Coordinates of C-alpha atoms (C1' of nucleotides) in Angstrom, one line a residue:
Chain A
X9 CA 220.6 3.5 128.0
X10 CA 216.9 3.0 127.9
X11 CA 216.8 0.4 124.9
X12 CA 219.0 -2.3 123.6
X13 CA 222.2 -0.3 121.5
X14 CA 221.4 -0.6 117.7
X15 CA 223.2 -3.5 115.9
X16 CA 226.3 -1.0 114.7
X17 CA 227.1 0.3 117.8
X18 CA 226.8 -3.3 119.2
X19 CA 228.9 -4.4 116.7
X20 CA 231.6 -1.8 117.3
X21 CA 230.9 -1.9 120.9
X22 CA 232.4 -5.4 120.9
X23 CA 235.3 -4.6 119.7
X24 CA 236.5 -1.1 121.1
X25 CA 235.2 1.1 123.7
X26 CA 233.3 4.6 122.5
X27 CA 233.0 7.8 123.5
X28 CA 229.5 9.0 124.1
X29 CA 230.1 12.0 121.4
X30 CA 230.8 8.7 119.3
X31 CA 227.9 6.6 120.1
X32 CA 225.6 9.5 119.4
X33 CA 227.2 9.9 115.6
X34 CA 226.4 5.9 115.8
X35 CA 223.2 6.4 116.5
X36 CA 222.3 8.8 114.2
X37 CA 223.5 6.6 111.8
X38 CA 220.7 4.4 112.3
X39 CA 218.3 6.6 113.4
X40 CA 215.8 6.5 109.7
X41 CA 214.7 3.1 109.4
X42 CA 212.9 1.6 106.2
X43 CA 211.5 -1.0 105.3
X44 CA 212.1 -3.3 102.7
X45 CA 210.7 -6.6 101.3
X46 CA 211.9 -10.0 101.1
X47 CA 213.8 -10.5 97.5
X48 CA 214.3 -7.4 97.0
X49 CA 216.9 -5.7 95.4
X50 CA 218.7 -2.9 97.3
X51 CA 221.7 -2.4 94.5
X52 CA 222.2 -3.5 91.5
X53 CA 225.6 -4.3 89.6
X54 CA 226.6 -1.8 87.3
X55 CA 224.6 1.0 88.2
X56 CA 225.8 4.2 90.2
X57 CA 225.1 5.2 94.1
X58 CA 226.0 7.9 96.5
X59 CA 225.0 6.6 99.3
X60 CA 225.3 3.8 101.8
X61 CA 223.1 2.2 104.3
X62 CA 223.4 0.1 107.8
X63 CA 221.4 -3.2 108.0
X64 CA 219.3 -2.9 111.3
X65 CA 217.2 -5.8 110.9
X66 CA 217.0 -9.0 108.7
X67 CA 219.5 -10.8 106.0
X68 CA 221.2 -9.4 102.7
X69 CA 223.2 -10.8 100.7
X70 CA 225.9 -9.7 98.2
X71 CA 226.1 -11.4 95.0
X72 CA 227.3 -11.6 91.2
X73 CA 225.4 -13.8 88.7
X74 CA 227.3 -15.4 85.9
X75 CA 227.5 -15.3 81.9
X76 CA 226.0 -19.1 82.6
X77 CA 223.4 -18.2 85.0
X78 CA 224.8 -19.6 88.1
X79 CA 225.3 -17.1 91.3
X80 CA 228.0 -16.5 93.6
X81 CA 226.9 -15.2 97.1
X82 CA 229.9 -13.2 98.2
X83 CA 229.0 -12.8 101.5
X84 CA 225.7 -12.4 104.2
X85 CA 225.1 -9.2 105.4
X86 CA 223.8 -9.2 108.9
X87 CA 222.4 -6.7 111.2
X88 CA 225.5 -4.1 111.8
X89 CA 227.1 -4.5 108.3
X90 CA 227.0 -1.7 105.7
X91 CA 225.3 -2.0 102.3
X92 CA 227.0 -0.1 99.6
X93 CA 230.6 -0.5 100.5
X94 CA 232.9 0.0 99.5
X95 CA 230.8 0.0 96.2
X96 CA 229.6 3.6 96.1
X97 CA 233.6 3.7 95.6
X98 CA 233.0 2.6 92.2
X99 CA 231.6 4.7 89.0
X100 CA 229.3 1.3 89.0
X101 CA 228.1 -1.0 91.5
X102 CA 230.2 -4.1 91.0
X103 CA 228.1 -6.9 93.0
X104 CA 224.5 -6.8 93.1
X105 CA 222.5 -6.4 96.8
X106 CA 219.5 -8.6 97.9
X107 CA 217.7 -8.7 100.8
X108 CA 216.8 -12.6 102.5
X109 CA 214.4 -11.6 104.5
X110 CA 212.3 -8.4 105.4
X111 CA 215.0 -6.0 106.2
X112 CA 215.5 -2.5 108.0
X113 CA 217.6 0.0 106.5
X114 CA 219.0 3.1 107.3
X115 CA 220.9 5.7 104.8
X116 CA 223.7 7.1 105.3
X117 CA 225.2 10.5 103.2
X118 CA 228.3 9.3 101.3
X119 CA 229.6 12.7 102.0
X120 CA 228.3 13.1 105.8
X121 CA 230.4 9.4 106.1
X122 CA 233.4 11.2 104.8
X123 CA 232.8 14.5 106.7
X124 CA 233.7 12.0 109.8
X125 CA 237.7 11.9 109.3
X126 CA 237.6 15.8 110.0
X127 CA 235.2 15.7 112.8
X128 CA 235.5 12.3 114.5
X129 CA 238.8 10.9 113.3
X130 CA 238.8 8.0 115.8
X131 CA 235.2 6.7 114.7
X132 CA 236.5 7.5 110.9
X133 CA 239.6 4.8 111.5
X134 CA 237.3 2.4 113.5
X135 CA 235.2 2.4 110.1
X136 CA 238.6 2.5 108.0
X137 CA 239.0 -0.5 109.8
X138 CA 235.5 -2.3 109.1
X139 CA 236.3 -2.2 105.8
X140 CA 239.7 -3.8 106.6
X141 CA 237.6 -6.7 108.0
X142 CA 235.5 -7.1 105.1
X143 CA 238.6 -7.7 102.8
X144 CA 240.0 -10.1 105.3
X145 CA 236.5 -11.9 105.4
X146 CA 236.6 -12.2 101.2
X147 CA 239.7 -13.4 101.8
X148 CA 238.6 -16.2 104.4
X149 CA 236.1 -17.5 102.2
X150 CA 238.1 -17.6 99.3
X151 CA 240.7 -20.1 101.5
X152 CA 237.7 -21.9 102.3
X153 CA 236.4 -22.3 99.1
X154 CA 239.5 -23.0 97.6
X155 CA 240.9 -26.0 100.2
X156 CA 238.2 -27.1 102.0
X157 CA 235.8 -29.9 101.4
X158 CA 232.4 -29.8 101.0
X159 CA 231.9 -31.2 105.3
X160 CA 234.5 -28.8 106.0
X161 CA 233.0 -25.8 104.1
X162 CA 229.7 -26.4 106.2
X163 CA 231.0 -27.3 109.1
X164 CA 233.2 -23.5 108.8
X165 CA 230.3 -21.8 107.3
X166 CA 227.7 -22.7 110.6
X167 CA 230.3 -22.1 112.7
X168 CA 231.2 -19.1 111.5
X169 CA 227.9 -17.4 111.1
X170 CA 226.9 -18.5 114.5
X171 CA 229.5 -16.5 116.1
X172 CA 228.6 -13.4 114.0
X173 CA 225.2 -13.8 115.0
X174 CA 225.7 -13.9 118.9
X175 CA 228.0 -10.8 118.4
X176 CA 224.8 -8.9 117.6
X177 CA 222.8 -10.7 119.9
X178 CA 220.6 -12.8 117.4
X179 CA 221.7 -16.6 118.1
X180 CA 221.7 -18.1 121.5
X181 CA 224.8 -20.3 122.9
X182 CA 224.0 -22.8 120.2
X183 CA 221.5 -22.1 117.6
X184 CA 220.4 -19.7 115.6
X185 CA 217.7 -19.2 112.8
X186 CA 218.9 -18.4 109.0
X187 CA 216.0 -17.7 106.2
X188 CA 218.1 -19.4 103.5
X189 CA 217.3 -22.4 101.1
X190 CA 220.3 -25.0 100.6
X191 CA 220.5 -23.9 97.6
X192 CA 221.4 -20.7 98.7
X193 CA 223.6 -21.7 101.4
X194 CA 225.2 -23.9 98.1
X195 CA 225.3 -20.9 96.4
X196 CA 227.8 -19.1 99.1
X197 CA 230.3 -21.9 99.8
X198 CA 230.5 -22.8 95.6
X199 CA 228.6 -26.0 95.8
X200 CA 224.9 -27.3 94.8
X201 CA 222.1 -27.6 96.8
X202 CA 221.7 -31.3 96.0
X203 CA 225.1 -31.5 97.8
X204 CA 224.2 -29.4 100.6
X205 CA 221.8 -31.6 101.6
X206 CA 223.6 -34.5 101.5
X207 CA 226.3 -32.8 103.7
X208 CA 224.0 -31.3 106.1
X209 CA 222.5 -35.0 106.3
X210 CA 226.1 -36.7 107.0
X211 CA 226.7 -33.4 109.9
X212 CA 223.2 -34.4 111.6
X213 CA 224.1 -38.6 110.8
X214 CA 227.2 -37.5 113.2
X215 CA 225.2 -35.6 115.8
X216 CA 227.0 -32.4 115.4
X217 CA 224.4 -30.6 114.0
X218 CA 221.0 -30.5 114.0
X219 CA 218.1 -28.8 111.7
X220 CA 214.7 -27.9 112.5
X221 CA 213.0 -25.8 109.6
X222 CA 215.0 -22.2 109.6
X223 CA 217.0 -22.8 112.5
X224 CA 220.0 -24.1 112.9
X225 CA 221.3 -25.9 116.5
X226 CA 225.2 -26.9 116.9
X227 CA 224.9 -30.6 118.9
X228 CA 228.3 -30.4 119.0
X229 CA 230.9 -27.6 118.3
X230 CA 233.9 -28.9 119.9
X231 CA 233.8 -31.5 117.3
X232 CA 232.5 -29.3 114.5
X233 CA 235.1 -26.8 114.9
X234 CA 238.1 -29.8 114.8
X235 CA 236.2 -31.0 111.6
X236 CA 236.3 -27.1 110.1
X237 CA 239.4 -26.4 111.4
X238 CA 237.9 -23.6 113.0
X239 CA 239.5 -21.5 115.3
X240 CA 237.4 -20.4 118.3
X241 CA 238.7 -17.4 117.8
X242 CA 238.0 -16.5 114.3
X243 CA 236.6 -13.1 114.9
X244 CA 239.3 -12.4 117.1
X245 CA 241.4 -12.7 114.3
X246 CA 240.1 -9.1 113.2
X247 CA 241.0 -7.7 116.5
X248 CA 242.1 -4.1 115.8
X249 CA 245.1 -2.7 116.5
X250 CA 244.6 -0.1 118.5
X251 CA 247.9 1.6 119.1
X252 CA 247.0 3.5 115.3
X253 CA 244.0 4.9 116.7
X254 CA 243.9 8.5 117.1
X255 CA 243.7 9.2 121.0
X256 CA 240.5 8.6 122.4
X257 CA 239.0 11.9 124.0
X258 CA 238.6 12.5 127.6
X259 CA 234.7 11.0 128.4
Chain B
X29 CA 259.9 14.3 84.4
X30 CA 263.4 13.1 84.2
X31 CA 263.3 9.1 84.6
X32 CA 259.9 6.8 84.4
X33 CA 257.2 7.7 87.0
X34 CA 257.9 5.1 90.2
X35 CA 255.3 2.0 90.1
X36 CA 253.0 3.3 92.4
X37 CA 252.6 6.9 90.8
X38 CA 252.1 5.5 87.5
X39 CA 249.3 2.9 88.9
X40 CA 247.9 5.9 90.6
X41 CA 248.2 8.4 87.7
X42 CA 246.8 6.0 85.4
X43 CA 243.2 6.3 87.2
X44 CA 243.1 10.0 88.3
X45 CA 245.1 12.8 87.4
X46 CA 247.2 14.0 90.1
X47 CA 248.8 17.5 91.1
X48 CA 252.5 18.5 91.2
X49 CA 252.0 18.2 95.2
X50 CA 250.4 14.7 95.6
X51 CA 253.0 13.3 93.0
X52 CA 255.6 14.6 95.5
X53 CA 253.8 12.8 98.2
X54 CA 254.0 9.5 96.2
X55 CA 257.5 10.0 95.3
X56 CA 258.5 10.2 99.4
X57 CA 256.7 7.1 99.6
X58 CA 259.1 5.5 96.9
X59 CA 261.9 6.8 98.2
X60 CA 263.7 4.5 100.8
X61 CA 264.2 1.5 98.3
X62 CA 265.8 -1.9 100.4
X63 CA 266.5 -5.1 98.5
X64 CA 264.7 -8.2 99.9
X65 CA 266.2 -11.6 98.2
X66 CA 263.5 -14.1 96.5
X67 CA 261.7 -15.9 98.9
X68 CA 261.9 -14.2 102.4
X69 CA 259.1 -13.6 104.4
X70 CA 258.6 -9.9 104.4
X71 CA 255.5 -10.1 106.8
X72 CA 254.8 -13.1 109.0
X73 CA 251.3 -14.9 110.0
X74 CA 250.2 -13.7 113.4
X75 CA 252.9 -11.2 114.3
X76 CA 252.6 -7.3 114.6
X77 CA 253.6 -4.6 112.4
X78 CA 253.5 -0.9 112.4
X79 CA 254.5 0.0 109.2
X80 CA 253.6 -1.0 105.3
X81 CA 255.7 -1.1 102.3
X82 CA 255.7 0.0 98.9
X83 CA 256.3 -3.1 96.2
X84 CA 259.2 -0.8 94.1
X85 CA 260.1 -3.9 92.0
X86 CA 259.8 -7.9 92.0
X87 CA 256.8 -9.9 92.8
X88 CA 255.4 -11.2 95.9
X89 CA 252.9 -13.6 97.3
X90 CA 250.3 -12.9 99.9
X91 CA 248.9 -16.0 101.5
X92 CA 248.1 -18.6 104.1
X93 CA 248.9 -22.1 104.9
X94 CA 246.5 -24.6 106.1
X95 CA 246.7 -27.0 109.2
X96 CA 247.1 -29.9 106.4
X97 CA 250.1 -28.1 104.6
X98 CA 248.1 -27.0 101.7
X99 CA 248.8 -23.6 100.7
X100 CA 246.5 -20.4 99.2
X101 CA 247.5 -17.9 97.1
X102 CA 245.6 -14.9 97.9
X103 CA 246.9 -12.9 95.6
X104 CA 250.1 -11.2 93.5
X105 CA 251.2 -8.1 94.4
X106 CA 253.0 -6.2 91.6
X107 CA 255.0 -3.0 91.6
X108 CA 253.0 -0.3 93.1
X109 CA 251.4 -2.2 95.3
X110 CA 250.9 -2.1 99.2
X111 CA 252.0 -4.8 101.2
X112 CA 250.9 -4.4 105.0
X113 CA 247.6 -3.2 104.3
X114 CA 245.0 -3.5 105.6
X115 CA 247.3 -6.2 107.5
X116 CA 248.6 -3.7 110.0
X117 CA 245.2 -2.6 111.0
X118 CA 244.9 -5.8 112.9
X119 CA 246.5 -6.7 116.2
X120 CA 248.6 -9.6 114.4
X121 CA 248.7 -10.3 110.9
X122 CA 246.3 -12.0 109.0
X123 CA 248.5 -13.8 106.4
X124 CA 251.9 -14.1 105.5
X125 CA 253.8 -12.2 102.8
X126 CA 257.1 -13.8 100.9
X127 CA 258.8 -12.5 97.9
X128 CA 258.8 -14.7 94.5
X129 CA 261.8 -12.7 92.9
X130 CA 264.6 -10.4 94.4
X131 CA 262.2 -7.6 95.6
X132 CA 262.8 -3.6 96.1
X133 CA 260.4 -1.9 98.4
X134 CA 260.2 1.2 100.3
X135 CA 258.6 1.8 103.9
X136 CA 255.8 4.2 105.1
X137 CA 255.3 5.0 108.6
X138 CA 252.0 4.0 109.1
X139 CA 251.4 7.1 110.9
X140 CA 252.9 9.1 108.3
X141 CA 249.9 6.9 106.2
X142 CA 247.2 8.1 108.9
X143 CA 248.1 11.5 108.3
X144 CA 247.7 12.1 104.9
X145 CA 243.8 12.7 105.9
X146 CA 244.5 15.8 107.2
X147 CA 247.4 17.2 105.1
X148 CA 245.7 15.2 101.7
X149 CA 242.8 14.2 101.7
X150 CA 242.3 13.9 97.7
X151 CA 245.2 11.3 97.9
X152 CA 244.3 9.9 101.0
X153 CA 240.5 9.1 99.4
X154 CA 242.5 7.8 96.6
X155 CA 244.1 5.3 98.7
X156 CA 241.3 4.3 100.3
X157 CA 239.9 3.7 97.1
X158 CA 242.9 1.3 96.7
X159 CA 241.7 -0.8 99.5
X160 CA 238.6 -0.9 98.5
X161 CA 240.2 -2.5 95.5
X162 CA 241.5 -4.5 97.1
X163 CA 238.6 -6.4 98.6
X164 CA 237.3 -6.1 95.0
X165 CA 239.8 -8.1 93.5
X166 CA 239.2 -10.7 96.4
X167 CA 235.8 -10.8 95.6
X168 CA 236.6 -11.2 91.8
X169 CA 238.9 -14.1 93.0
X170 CA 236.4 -15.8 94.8
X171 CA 234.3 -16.1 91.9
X172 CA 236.7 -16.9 90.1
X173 CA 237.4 -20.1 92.2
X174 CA 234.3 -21.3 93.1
X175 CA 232.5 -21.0 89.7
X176 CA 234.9 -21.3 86.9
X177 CA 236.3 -24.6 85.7
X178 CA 240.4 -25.2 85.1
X179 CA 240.7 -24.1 82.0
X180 CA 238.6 -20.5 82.7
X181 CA 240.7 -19.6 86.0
X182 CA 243.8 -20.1 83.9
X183 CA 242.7 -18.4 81.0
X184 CA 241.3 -15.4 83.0
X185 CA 244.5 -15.7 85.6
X186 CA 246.8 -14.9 82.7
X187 CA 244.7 -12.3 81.2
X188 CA 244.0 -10.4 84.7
X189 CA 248.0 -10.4 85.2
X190 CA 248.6 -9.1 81.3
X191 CA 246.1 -6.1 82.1
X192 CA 247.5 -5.2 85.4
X193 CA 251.2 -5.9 83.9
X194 CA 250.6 -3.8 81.3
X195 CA 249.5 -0.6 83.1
X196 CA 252.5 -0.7 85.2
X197 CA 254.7 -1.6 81.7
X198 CA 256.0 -4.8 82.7
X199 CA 254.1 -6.4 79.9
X200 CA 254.5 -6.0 76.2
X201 CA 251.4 -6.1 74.0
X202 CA 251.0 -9.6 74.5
X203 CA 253.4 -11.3 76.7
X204 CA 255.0 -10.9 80.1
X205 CA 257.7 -13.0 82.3
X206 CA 256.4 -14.0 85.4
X207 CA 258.5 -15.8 88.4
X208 CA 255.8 -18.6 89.3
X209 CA 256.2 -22.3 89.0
X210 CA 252.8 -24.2 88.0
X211 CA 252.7 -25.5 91.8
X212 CA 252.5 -22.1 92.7
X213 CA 249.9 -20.9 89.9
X214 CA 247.9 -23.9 91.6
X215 CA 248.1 -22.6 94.6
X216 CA 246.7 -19.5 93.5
X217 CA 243.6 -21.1 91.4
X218 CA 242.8 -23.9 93.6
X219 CA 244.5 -26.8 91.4
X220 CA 247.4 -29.1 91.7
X221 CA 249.8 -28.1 90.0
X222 CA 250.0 -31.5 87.7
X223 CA 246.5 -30.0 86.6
X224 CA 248.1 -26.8 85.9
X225 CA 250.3 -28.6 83.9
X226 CA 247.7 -30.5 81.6
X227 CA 245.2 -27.5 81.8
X228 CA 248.3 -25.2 80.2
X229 CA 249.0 -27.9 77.6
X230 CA 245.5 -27.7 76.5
X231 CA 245.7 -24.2 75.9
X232 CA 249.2 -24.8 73.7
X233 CA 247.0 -27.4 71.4
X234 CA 244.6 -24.9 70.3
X235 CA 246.8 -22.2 69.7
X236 CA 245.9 -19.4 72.5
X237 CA 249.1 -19.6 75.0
X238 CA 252.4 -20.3 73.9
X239 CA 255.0 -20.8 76.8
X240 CA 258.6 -20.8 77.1
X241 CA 260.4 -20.9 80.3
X242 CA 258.9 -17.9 82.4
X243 CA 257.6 -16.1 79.4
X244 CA 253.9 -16.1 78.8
X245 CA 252.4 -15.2 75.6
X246 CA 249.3 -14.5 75.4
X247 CA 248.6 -15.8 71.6
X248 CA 244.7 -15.2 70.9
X249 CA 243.5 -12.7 73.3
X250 CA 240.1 -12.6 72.1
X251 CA 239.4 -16.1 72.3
X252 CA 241.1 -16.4 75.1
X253 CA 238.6 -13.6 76.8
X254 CA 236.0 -15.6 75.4
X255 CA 236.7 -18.5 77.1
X256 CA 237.1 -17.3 80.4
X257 CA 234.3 -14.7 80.3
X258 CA 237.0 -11.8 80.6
X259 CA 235.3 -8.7 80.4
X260 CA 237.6 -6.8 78.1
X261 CA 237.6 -3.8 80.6
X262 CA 238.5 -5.4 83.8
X263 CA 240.4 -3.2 85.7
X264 CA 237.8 -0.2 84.7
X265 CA 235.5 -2.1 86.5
X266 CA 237.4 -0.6 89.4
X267 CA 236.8 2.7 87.9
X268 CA 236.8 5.4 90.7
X269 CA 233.8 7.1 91.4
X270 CA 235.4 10.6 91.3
X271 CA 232.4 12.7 92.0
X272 CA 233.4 12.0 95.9
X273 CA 237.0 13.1 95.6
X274 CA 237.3 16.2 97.4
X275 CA 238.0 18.8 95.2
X276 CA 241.3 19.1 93.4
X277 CA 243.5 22.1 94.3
X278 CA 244.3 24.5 91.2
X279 CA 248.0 23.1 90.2
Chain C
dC9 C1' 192.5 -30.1 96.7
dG10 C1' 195.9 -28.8 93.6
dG11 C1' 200.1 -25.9 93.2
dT12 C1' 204.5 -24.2 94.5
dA13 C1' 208.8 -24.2 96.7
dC14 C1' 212.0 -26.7 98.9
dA15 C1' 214.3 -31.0 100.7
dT16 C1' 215.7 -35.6 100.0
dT17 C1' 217.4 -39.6 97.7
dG18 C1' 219.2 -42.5 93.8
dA19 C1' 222.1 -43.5 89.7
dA20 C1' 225.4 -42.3 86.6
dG21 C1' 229.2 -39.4 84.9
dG22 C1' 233.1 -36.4 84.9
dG23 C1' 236.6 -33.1 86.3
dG24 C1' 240.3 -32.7 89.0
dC25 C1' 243.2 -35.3 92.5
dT26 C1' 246.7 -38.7 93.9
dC27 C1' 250.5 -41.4 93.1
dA28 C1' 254.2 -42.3 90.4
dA29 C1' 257.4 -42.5 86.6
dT30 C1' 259.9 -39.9 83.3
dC31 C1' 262.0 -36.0 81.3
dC32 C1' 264.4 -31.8 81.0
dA33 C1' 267.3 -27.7 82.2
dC34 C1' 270.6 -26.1 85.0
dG35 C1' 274.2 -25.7 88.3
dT36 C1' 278.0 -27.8 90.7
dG37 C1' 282.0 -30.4 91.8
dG38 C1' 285.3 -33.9 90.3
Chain D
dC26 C1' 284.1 -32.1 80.1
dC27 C1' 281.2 -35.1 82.2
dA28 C1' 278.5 -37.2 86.2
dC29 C1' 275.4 -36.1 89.3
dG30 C1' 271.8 -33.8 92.0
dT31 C1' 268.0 -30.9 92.1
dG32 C1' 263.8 -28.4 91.0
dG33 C1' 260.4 -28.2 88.0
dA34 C1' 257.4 -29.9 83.9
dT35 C1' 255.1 -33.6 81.8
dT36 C1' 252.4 -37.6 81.2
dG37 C1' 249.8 -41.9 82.6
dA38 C1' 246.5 -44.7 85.4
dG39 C1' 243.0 -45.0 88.7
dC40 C1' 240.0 -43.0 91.9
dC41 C1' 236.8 -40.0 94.4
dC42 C1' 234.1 -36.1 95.4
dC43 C1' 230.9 -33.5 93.6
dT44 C1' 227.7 -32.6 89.7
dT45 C1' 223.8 -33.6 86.8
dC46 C1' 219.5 -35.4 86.0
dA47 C1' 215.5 -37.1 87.7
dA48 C1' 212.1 -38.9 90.8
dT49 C1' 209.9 -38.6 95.2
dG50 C1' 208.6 -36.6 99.5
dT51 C1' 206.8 -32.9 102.3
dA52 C1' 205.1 -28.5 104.1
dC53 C1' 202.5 -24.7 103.2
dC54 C1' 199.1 -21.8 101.0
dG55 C1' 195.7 -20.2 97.8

DNA sequence: CGGTACATTGAAGGGGCTCAATCCACGTGG
DNA sequence: CCACGTGGATTGAGCCCCTTCAATGTACCG
């Protein structure tokens, strides 16, 4: 392959082995990049969409914002991860889409993403599956949320997002760079930003972590990951089960 | 129709309107009912399956249980519902399931499940609409927990249950029975249950919730709905988007 | 140089937790 | 029929984590 694989098929790559017929469906999947701005907004709750996107480059995140004002980051949406879905499910948009950073997008037809469980059945499940992952990450972070302290939430939260990062090939064995504000980062793991940097203070005061503007660098993640409880696996968790795959065509 | 439509043709039917065929479909699905005593495990944390279950009656409990004992709620599952999914599209699964009543449910192949794409695709969109659901009401849950004092994420706990109660009729107008102690309703918001305890008292005092052994009713709905920001619609916030529904078949 | 956005730090308050006692309903066995 | 045990609900007292409000610091940029 002359270039580095796209960040979907890397993504998928990691996880199950592909066909080349499947690769190339991949890859036209990616294959009409725009641009977009920093704070933009790429959906918006409540209005209507038929069509999806792949992140190829830069930071989104999926949020509601309350009757009071405050937000709720559901989750970060990284290089690999769809946009739109399962939204475009919905008559309306239920969580609104930003982008962090200057992002990359390509579309994807709602209908040609459908078309795939006649043609492609194998990639179709693979994506099934995706989706699978997603509720199971909603669910993660609502555990975390819900049980964890505010030193345990970070602690979870860098370790976690450093391991999605070096998946797609965007964090080194230790560090990684992440354009958000503590506030923000407050605003996914249901604290305040006053608090976040209090935390972050106490991680560093330990030595287990250390910050530098925008990037992040774990000092210590055998420690960290006692502290979060975080199992070095964590992504493995999602493994797929591959016995319900369709049968994988000769190459 | 000679008896009450099954639980999880009625959810279903309630959203979409379904042919004579697909209702046959649904109705093969409900069809193997075995009795499960109150609290079993019906799916274990970490081991494998290869087949998910129809909820026919009862109520269950999807969660996990942390490393210091504490326990999440993920979430209720009600008559109609799937339990299994999207669990069995992991290698092992994700979280346990355990009943909270004497439960009826009825197994689907999972490959029988896989093929519906081919021999139904309406109804096998429609399903996957039900997953993405499903992450939805994760999502909603999350929120709900991070952002929402004691009082709101009981007040909008027992209005989310009335409204998905009701559309499966296991709710009057205004009251249902539910088999939870207050631990457990804790354990599903994020409290103690001792809070639970004061938090439902308050509500008592000024005259929205009255309670008498397991039967909830719901006194003042509208103020209620104020107070925890419930939009009135809720569930048709899930509304499909039935534009992408391949087409129906002429009944 | 002033302005803006973000991070940091302090002081004070409160919402929910912990620990613990009491109460109540219910079932069971003597 | 009553004594007893058990699981759950209720209530109180004290505490702690996190929030709120506010001031200060700092980097960057026009």
């Amino acid at each position: 392959m002359a270039a580095v694989a796209p960040p979907l098929t890397r993504k998928l790559a990691h996880l199950v082995s592909l066909s080349a017929a499947e690769i190339e469906v991949l890859h036209e999947f990616q294959s009409a990049p725009r641009h977009i701005e920093r704070s933009r907004e790429v959906v918006v709750e409540g209005r209507k969409y038929d069509c999806l996107w792949v992140l190829l480059d830069g930071v989104a995140q999926r949020y509601r914002v309350l009757q009071d004002g405050r937000r709720q980051i559901l989750n970060l949406i990284l290089p690999g991860d769809f946009i739109g879905f399962p939204g475009c499910f919905f008559e309306n948009a239920l969580y609104s889409i930003g982008t962090l950073s200057d992002c990359t997008l390509s579309p994807i037809a709602f209908t040609r993403f459908l078309g795939l469980s006649a043609t492609h059945p194998r990639l179709a499940a693979i994506l099934f599956w995706s989706l699978s992952c997603e509720a199971a990450m909603y669910a993660e972070h609502l555990i975390g949320i819900s049980r964890r302290s505010a030193v345990e939430r970070i602690a979870h939260f860098l370790l976690e997002l450093l391991t999605r990062l070096r998946v797609i090939g965007l964090a080194d064995e230790r560090s990684f760079q992440l354009p958000l504000t503590q506030e923000q980062i407050g605003d996914i793991l249901g604290l305040t930003g006053v608090h976040v940097s209090r935390t972050l203070r106490q991680l560093r005061e330990e030595g287990l972590v250390e910050t530098a503007g925008q990037r992040i660098t774990i000092r210590n993640a055998e420690q960290l990951s006692i502290l979060a409880d975080f199992e070095r696996t964590y992504l493995n968790h999602f493994r797929m089960n591959e016995a319900l795959l369709p049968d994988r065509p000769q190459p």
